[in-house]
PDB file of C-alpha atoms in Angstrom:
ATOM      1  CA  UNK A   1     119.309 109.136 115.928  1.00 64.00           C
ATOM      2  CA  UNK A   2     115.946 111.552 117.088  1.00 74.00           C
ATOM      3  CA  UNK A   3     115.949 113.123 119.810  1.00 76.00           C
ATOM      4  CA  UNK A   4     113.257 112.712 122.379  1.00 78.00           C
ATOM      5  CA  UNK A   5     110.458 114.918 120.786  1.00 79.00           C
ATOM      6  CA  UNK A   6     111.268 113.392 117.182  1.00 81.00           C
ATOM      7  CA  UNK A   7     111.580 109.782 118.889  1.00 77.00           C
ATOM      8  CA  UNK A   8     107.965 110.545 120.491  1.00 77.00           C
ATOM      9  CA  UNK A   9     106.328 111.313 117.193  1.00 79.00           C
ATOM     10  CA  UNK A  10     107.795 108.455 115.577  1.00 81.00           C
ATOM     11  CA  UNK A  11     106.519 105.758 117.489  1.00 78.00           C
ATOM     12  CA  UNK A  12     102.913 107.542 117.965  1.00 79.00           C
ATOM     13  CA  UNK A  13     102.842 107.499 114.154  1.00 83.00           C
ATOM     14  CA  UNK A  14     103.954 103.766 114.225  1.00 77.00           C
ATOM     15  CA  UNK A  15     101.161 102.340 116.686  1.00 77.00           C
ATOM     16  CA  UNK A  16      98.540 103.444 114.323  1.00 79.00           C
ATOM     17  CA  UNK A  17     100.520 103.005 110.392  1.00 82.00           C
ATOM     18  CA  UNK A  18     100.769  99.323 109.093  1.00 78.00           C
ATOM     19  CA  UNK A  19     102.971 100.432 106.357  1.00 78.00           C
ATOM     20  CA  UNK A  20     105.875 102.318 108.321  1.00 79.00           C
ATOM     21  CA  UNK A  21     105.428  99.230 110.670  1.00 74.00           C
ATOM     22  CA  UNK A  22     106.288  96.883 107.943  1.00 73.00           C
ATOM     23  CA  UNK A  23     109.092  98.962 106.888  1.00 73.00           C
ATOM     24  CA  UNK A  24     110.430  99.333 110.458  1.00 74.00           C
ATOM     25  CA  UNK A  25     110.690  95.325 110.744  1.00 69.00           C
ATOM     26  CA  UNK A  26     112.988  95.322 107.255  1.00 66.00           C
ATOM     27  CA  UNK A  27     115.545  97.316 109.356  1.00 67.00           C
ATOM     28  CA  UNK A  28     115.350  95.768 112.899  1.00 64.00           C
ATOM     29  CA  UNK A  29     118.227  93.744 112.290  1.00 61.00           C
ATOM     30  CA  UNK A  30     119.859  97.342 111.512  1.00 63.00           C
ATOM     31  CA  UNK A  31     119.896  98.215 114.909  1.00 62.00           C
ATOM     32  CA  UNK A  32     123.143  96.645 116.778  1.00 62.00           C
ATOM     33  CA  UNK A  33     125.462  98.017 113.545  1.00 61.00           C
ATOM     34  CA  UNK A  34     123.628 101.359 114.079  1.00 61.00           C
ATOM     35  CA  UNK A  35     124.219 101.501 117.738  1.00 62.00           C
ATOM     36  CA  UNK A  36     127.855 100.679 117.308  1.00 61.00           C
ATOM     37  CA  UNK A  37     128.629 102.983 114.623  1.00 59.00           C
ATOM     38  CA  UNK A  38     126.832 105.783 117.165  1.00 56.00           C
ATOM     39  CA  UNK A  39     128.455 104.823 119.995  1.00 56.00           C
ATOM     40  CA  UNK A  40     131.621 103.271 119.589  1.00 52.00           C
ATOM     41  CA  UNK A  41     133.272 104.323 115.791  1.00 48.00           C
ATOM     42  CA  UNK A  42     136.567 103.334 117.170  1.00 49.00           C
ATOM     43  CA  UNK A  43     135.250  99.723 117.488  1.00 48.00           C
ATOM     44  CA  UNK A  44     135.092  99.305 114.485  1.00 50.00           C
ATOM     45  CA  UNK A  45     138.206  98.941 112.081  1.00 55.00           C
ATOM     46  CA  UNK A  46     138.967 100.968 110.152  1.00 56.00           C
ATOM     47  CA  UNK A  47     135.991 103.920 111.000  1.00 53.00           C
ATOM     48  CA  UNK A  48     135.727 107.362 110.479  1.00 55.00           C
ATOM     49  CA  UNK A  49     134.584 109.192 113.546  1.00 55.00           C
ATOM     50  CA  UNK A  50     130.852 110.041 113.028  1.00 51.00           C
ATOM     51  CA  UNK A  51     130.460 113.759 112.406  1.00 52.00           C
ATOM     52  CA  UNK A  52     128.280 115.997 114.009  1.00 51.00           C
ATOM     53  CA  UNK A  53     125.473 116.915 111.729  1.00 49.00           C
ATOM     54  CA  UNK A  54     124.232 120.614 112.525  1.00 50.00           C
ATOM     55  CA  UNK A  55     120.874 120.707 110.225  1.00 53.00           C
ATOM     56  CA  UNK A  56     118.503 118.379 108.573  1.00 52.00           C
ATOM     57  CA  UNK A  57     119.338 117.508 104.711  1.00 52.00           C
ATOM     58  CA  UNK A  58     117.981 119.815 103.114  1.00 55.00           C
ATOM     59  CA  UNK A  59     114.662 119.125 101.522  1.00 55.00           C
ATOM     60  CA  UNK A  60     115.938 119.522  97.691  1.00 55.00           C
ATOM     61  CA  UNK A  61     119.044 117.033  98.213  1.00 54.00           C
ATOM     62  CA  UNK A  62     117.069 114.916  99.977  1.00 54.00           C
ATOM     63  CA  UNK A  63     113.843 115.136  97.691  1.00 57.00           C
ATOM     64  CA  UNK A  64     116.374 114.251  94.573  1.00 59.00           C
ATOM     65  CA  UNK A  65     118.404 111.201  96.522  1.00 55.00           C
ATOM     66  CA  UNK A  66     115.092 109.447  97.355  1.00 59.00           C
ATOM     67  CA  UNK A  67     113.798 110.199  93.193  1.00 60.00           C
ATOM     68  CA  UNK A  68     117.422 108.650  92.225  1.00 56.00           C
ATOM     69  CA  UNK A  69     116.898 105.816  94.597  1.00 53.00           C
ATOM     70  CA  UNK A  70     113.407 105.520  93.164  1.00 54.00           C
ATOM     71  CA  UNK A  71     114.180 105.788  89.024  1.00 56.00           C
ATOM     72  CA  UNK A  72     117.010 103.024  90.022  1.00 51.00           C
ATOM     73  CA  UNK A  73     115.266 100.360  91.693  1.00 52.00           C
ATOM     74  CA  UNK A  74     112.322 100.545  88.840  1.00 50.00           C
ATOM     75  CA  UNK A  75     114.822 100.155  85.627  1.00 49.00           C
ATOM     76  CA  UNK A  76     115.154  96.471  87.655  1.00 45.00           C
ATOM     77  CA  UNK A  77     113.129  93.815  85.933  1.00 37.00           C
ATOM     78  CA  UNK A  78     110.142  92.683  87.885  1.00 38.00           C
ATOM     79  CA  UNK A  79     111.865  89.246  88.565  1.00 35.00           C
ATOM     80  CA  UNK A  80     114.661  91.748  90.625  1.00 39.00           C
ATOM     81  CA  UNK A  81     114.058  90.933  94.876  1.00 40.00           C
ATOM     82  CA  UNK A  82     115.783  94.105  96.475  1.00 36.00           C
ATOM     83  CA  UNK A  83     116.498  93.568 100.379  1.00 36.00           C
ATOM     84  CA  UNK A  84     118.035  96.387 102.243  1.00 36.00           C
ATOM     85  CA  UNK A  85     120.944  95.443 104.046  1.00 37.00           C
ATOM     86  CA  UNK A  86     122.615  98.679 105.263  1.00 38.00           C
ATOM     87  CA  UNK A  87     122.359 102.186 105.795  1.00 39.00           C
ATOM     88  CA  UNK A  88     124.363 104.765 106.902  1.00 38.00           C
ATOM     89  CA  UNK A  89     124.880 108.766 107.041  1.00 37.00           C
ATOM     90  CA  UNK A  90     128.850 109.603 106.602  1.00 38.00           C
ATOM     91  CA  UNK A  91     129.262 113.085 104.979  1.00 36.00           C
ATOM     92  CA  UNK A  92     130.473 116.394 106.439  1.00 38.00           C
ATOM     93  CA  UNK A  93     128.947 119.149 105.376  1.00 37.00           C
ATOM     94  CA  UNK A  94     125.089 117.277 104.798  1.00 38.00           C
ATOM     95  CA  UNK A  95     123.709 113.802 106.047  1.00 39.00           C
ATOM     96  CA  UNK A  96     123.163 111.467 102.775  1.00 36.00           C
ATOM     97  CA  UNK A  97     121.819 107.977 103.064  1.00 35.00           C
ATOM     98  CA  UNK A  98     123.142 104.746 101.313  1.00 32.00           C
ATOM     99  CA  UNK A  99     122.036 101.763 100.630  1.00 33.00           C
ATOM    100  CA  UNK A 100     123.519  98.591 100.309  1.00 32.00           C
ATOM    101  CA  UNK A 101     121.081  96.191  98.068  1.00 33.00           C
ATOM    102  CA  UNK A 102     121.349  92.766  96.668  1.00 32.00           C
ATOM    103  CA  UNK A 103     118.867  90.865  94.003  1.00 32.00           C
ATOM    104  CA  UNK A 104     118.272  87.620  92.813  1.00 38.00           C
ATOM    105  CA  UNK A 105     115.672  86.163  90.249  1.00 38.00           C
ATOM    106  CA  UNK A 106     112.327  85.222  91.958  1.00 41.00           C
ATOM    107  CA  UNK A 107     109.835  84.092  89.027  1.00 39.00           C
ATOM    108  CA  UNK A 108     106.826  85.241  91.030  1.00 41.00           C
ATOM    109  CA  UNK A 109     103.437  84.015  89.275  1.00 39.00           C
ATOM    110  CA  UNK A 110     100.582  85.607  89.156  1.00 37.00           C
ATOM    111  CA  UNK A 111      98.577  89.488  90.063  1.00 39.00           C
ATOM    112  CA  UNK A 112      97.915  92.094  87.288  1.00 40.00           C
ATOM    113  CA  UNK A 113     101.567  93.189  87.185  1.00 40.00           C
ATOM    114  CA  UNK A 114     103.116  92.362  83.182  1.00 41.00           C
ATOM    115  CA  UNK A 115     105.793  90.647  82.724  1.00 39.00           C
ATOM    116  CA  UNK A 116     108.383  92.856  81.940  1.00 41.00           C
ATOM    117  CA  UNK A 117     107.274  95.656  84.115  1.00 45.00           C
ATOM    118  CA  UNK A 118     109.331  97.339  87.005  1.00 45.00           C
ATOM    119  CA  UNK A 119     108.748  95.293  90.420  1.00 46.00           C
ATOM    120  CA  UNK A 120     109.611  96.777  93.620  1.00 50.00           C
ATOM    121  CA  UNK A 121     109.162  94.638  96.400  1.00 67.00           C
ATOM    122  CA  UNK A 122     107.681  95.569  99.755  1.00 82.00           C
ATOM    123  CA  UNK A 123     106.719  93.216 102.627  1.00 87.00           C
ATOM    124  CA  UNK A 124     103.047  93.636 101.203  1.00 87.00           C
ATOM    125  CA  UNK A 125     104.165  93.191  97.823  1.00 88.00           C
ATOM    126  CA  UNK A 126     105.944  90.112  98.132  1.00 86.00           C
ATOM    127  CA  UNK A 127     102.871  88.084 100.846  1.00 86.00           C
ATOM    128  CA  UNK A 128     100.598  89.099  97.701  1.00 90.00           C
ATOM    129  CA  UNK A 129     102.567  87.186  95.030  1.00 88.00           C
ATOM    130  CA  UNK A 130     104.211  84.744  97.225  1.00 86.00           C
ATOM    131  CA  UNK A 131     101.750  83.757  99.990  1.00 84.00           C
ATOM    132  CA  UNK A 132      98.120  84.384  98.988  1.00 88.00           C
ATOM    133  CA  UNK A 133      96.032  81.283  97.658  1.00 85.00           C
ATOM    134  CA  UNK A 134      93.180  83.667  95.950  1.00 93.00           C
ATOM    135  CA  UNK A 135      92.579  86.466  94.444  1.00 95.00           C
ATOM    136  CA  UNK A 136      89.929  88.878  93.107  1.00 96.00           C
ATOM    137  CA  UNK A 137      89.746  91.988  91.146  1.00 96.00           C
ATOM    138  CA  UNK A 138      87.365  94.901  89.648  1.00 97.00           C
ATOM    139  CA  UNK A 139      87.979  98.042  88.249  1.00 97.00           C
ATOM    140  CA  UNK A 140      85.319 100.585  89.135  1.00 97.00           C
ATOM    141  CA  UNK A 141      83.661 101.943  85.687  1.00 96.00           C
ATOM    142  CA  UNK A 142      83.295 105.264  86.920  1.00 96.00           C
ATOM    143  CA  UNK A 143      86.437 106.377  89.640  1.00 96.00           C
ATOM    144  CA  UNK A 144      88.466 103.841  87.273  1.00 96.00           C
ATOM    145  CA  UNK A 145      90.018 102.376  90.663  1.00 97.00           C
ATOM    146  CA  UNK A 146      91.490  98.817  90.033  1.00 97.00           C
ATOM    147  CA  UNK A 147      91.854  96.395  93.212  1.00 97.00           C
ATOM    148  CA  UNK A 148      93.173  93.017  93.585  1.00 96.00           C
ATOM    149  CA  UNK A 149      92.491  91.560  97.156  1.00 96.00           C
ATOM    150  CA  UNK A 150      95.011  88.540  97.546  1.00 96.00           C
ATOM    151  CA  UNK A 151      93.378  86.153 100.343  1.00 94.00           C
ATOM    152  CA  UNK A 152      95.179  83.385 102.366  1.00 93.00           C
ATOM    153  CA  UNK A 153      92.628  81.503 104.880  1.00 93.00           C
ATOM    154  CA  UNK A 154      93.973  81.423 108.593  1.00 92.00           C
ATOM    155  CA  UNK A 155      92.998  80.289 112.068  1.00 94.00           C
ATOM    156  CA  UNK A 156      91.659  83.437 113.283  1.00 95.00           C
ATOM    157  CA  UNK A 157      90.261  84.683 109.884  1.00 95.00           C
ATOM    158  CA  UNK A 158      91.581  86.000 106.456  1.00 95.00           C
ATOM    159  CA  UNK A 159      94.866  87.358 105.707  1.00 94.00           C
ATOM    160  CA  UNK A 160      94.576  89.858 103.091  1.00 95.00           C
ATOM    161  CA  UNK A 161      96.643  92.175 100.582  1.00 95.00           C
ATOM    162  CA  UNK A 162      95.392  94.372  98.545  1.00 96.00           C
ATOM    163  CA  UNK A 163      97.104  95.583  95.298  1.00 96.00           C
ATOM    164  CA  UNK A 164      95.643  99.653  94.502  1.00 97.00           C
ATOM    165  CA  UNK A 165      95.745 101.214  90.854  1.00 96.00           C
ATOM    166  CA  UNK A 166      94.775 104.644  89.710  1.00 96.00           C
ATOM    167  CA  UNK A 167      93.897 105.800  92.788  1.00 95.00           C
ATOM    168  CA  UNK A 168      94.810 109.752  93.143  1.00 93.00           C
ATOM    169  CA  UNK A 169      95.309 111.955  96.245  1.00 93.00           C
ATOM    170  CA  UNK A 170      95.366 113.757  98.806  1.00 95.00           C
ATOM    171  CA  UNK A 171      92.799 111.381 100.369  1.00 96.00           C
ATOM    172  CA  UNK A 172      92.385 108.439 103.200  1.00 96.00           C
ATOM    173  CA  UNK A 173      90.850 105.240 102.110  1.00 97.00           C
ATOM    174  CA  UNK A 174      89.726 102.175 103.731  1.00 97.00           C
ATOM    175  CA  UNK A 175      89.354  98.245 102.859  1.00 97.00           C
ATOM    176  CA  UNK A 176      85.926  97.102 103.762  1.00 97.00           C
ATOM    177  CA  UNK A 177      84.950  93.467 104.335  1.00 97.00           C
ATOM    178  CA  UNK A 178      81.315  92.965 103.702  1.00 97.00           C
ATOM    179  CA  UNK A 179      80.209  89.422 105.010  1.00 97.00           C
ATOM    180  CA  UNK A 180      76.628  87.663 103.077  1.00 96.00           C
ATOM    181  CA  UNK A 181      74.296  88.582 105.715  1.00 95.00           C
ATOM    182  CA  UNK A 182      75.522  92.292 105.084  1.00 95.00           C
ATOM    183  CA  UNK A 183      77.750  92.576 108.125  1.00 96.00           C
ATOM    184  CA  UNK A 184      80.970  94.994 107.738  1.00 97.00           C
ATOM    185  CA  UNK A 185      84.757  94.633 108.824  1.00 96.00           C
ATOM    186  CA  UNK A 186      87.688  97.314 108.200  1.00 96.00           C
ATOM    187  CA  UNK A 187      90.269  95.473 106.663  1.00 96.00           C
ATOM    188  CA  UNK A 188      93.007  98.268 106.953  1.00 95.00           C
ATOM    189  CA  UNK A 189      92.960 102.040 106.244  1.00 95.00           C
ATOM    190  CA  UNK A 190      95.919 104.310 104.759  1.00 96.00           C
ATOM    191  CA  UNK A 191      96.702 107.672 103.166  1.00 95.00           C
ATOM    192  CA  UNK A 192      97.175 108.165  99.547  1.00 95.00           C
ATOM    193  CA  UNK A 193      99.670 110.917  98.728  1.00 93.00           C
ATOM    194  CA  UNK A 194      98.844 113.723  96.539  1.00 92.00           C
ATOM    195  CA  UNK A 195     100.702 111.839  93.261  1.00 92.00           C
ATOM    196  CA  UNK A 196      98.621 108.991  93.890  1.00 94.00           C
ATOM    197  CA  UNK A 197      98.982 105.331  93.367  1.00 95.00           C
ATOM    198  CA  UNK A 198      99.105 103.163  90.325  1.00 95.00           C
ATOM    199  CA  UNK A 199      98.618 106.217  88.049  1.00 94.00           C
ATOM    200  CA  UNK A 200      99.153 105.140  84.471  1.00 87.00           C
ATOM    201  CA  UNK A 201     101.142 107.320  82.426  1.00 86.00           C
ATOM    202  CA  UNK A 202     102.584 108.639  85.345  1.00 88.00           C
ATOM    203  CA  UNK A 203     106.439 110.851  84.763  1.00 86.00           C
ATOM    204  CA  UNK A 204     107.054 109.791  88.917  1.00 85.00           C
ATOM    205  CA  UNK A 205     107.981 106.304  89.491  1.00 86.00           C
ATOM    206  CA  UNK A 206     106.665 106.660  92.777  1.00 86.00           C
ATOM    207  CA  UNK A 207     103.020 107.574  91.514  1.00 91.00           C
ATOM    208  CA  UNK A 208     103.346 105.108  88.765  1.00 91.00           C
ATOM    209  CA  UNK A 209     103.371 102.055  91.485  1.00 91.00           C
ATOM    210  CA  UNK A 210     100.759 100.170  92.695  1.00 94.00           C
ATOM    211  CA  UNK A 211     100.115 100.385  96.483  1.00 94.00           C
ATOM    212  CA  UNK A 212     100.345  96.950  98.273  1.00 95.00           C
ATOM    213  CA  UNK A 213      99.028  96.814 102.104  1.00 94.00           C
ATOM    214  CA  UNK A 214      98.421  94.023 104.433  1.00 91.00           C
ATOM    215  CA  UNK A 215      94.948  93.532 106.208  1.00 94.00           C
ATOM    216  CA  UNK A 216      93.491  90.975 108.085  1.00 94.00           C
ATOM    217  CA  UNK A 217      89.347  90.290 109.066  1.00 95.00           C
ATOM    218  CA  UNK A 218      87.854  87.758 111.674  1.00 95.00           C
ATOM    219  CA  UNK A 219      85.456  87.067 108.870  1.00 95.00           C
ATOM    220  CA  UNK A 220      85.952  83.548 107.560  1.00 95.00           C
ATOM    221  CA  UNK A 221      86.890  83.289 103.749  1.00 94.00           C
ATOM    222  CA  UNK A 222      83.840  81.712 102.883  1.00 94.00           C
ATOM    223  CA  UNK A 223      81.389  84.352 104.504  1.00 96.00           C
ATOM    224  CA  UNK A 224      82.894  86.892 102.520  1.00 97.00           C
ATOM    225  CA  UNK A 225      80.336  88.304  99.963  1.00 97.00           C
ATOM    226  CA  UNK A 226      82.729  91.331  98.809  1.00 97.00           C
ATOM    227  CA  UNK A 227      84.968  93.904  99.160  1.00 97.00           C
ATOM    228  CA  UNK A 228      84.803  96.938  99.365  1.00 98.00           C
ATOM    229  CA  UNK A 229      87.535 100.542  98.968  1.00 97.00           C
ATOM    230  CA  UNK A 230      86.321 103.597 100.968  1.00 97.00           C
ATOM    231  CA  UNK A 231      87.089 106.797 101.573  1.00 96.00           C
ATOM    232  CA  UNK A 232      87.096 108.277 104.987  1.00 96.00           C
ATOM    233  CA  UNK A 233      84.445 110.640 103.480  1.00 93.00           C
ATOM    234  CA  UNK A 234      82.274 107.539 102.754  1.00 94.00           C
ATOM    235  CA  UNK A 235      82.526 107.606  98.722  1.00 96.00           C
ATOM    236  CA  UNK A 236      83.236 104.039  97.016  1.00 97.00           C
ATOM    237  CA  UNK A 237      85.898 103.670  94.842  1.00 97.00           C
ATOM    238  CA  UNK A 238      85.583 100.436  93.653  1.00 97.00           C
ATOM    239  CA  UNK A 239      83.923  97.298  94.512  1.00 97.00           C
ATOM    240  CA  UNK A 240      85.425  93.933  94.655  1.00 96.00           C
ATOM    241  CA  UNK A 241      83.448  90.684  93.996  1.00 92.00           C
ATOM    242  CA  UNK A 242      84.895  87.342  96.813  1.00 83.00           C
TER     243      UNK A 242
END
């Protein structure tokens, strides 16, 4: 659906954003219905022509369908698995996106997450309860950062997640790996957003959710002394324990 410049800044964006990577994988399967709902409507029965859509959504409409998509999918009990299976943009006079979800129960052990409380899952999320074999966690006494780093032992090193709390923005952070003879891997690096992550108290679902992002080091599990959350700037927000 972009155009050549838009298409262009996507994927130089992708090659260097784990998350929007992740994301993009959820809705490769996506990409023969999309096709044939561009290029062909009439092949399939029933279907409207597609319109032509002269501007982008506007930022209000679509700032307040992405808040209604968020408020709905945390009033879902943490045992709720949400899976997007389609999308599409059918409206004259404005694009608006739908999506077509289903859920199931998945009693999913384990983390700092309650029981009871609202559990989006991403790619991330679901590795960290599902997949990793260990986990440690701190909360820094002065930032008042929480971290859980989930670890699963592989060939070529550890697989990591980390779970984020309290956290606020606008900032970039990075997941350190700091092995016993004091030598240092980056783990992974994102952005936080000005609301933040994991923000108790928080009115915005969005800011009110933990951030959950894969990682991986060529340090073997067992010569990890610690972790450690950076920001770009240098400053330590907290400091996990392996």
């Amino acid at each position: 659906m972009l155009d050549d410049a838009q298409a262009s800044d996507f994927e130089a964006h992708l090659a260097g954003c784990a998350r929007c990577a992740a994301h993009l994988d959820e809705f490769a399967g996506m990409e023969p219905m999309l096709a044939m709902l561009a290029e062909a409507p009439s092949a399939v029965p029933g279907a409207r022509p597609v319109p032509h859509v002269p501007e982008k959504p506007a930022p209000r409409l679509l700032g307040g369908l992405m808040d209604e998509v968020a408020r709905k999918r945390h009033r879902r009990s943490r045992r709720s698995r949400y899976w997007v299976a389609a999308a599409a943009a059918l409206i004259v006079g404005g694009p608006v996106a739908a999506f077509a979800v289903t859920s199931g129960d998945d009693d999913r052990g384990g983390g700092s997450v309650a029981v009871g409380e609202p559990h989006p899952t991403s790619p991330a999320e679901d590795s960290f309860f599902e997949h990793m074999t260990e986990k440690v966690s701190a909360t820094d006494p002065t930032t008042r950062v929480g971290a859980t780093v989930g670890m699963e032992e592989k060939a070529w090193g550890t697989h990591t997640v980390l779970e984020l709390k309290n956290v606020k923005g606008p900032q970039k952070c990075t997941l350190v790996a700091v092995s016993k003879t004091g030598e240092e891997e980056i783990v992974t690096s994102w952005s936080v957003p000005q609301w933040g992550y994991g923000i108790e108290g928080a009115t915005n679902p969005t800011a009110k959710a933990p951030l959950y992002v894969h990682g991986g080091a060529a340090m073997d599990r067992e010569d990890i002394a610690r972790f450690e959350v950076r920001t770009f700037d240098g400053e330590r927000l907290v400091e996990i324990g392996a």
